[in-house]
Amino acid sequence: MVWRAQPHSLLAGHCLPPGGEMPDPYKLMMDPYLSLMTAANATTTLKLGTGIALLMERDLFSQAKTIATLDRLSGGRVMIGTGVGWNQEEFENANPHPFRKRYTVLRETVEATRALWTEEEAGYNGTFVNFDPVWSFPKPLQPGGPKVFLGAMGPVGVKHAASWADGWYPVDVALGDVAASVAAFREQVKEAGRDPDDVEINIQIMDTSNMDKLKEYRDIGIQRATIGVNMELWDKPEAALPMIEEYARIIPALQA
């Protein structure tokens, strides 16, 4: 499976990652949906995911159509990883909603997008997202549309993932005890009145991965792991080839 990140609209200001300077690779990110269409054209069974797409920072109607088109042209292989982002200035530049309400805005954005994917005439009436009934075609090939995974590690984000997302998409190094975090998340899913088996967990591995770690994650109920090259290699696709070859050997053993 391939996961593609969304490019950021960088702004001057105080909202920078730890360390104080904006990493140059953020400026090099291509559009995730066009990139995934290229991957779809070159493959037949590869799953196509965004990791992550900032759904709130794009036009709702255009984005729903783009994702639906990608899903239909790829044969129903799309998965959407989303989140609220970390850059407050970027968020406020892209939409009029308050940053402190970003998780509610995201939930409404996902609900409204789902309505556009599934209803003949779709309208939505929320606190932040509102529109009268409209037509939106094509519909995704997958019934109900692609699954939406919420990338979140903090308590508010994890609570939202447990209550409405199709899946949870954490970063392993941010969790500390991964097994305990997965168990706690599944309990939150139960408390939200949902079946934990219906909410998938996809984990982003940021540290060195090996067979033992992948087996551990599989055995505690994580369905999928996302593994990539370091940020400084984002513009060097050739760096990913040895990794792809390595995991082509490992994956069959994990599935046995």
CSV table of C-alpha atoms in Angstrom, one decimal, residues 236-247:
chain,number,residue,atom,x,y,z
A,236,LYS,CA,14.8,10.9,-3.7
A,237,PRO,CA,12.4,8.1,-4.8
A,238,GLU,CA,15.3,5.8,-5.5
A,239,ALA,CA,16.0,5.7,-1.8
A,240,ALA,CA,12.7,3.8,-1.3
A,241,LEU,CA,13.5,0.9,-3.7
A,242,PRO,CA,15.7,-1.1,-1.2
A,243,MET,CA,13.1,-0.7,1.5
A,244,ILE,CA,10.3,-1.9,-0.9
A,245,GLU,CA,12.4,-4.9,-1.8
A,246,GLU,CA,13.1,-5.7,1.9
A,247,TYR,CA,9.4,-5.5,2.8
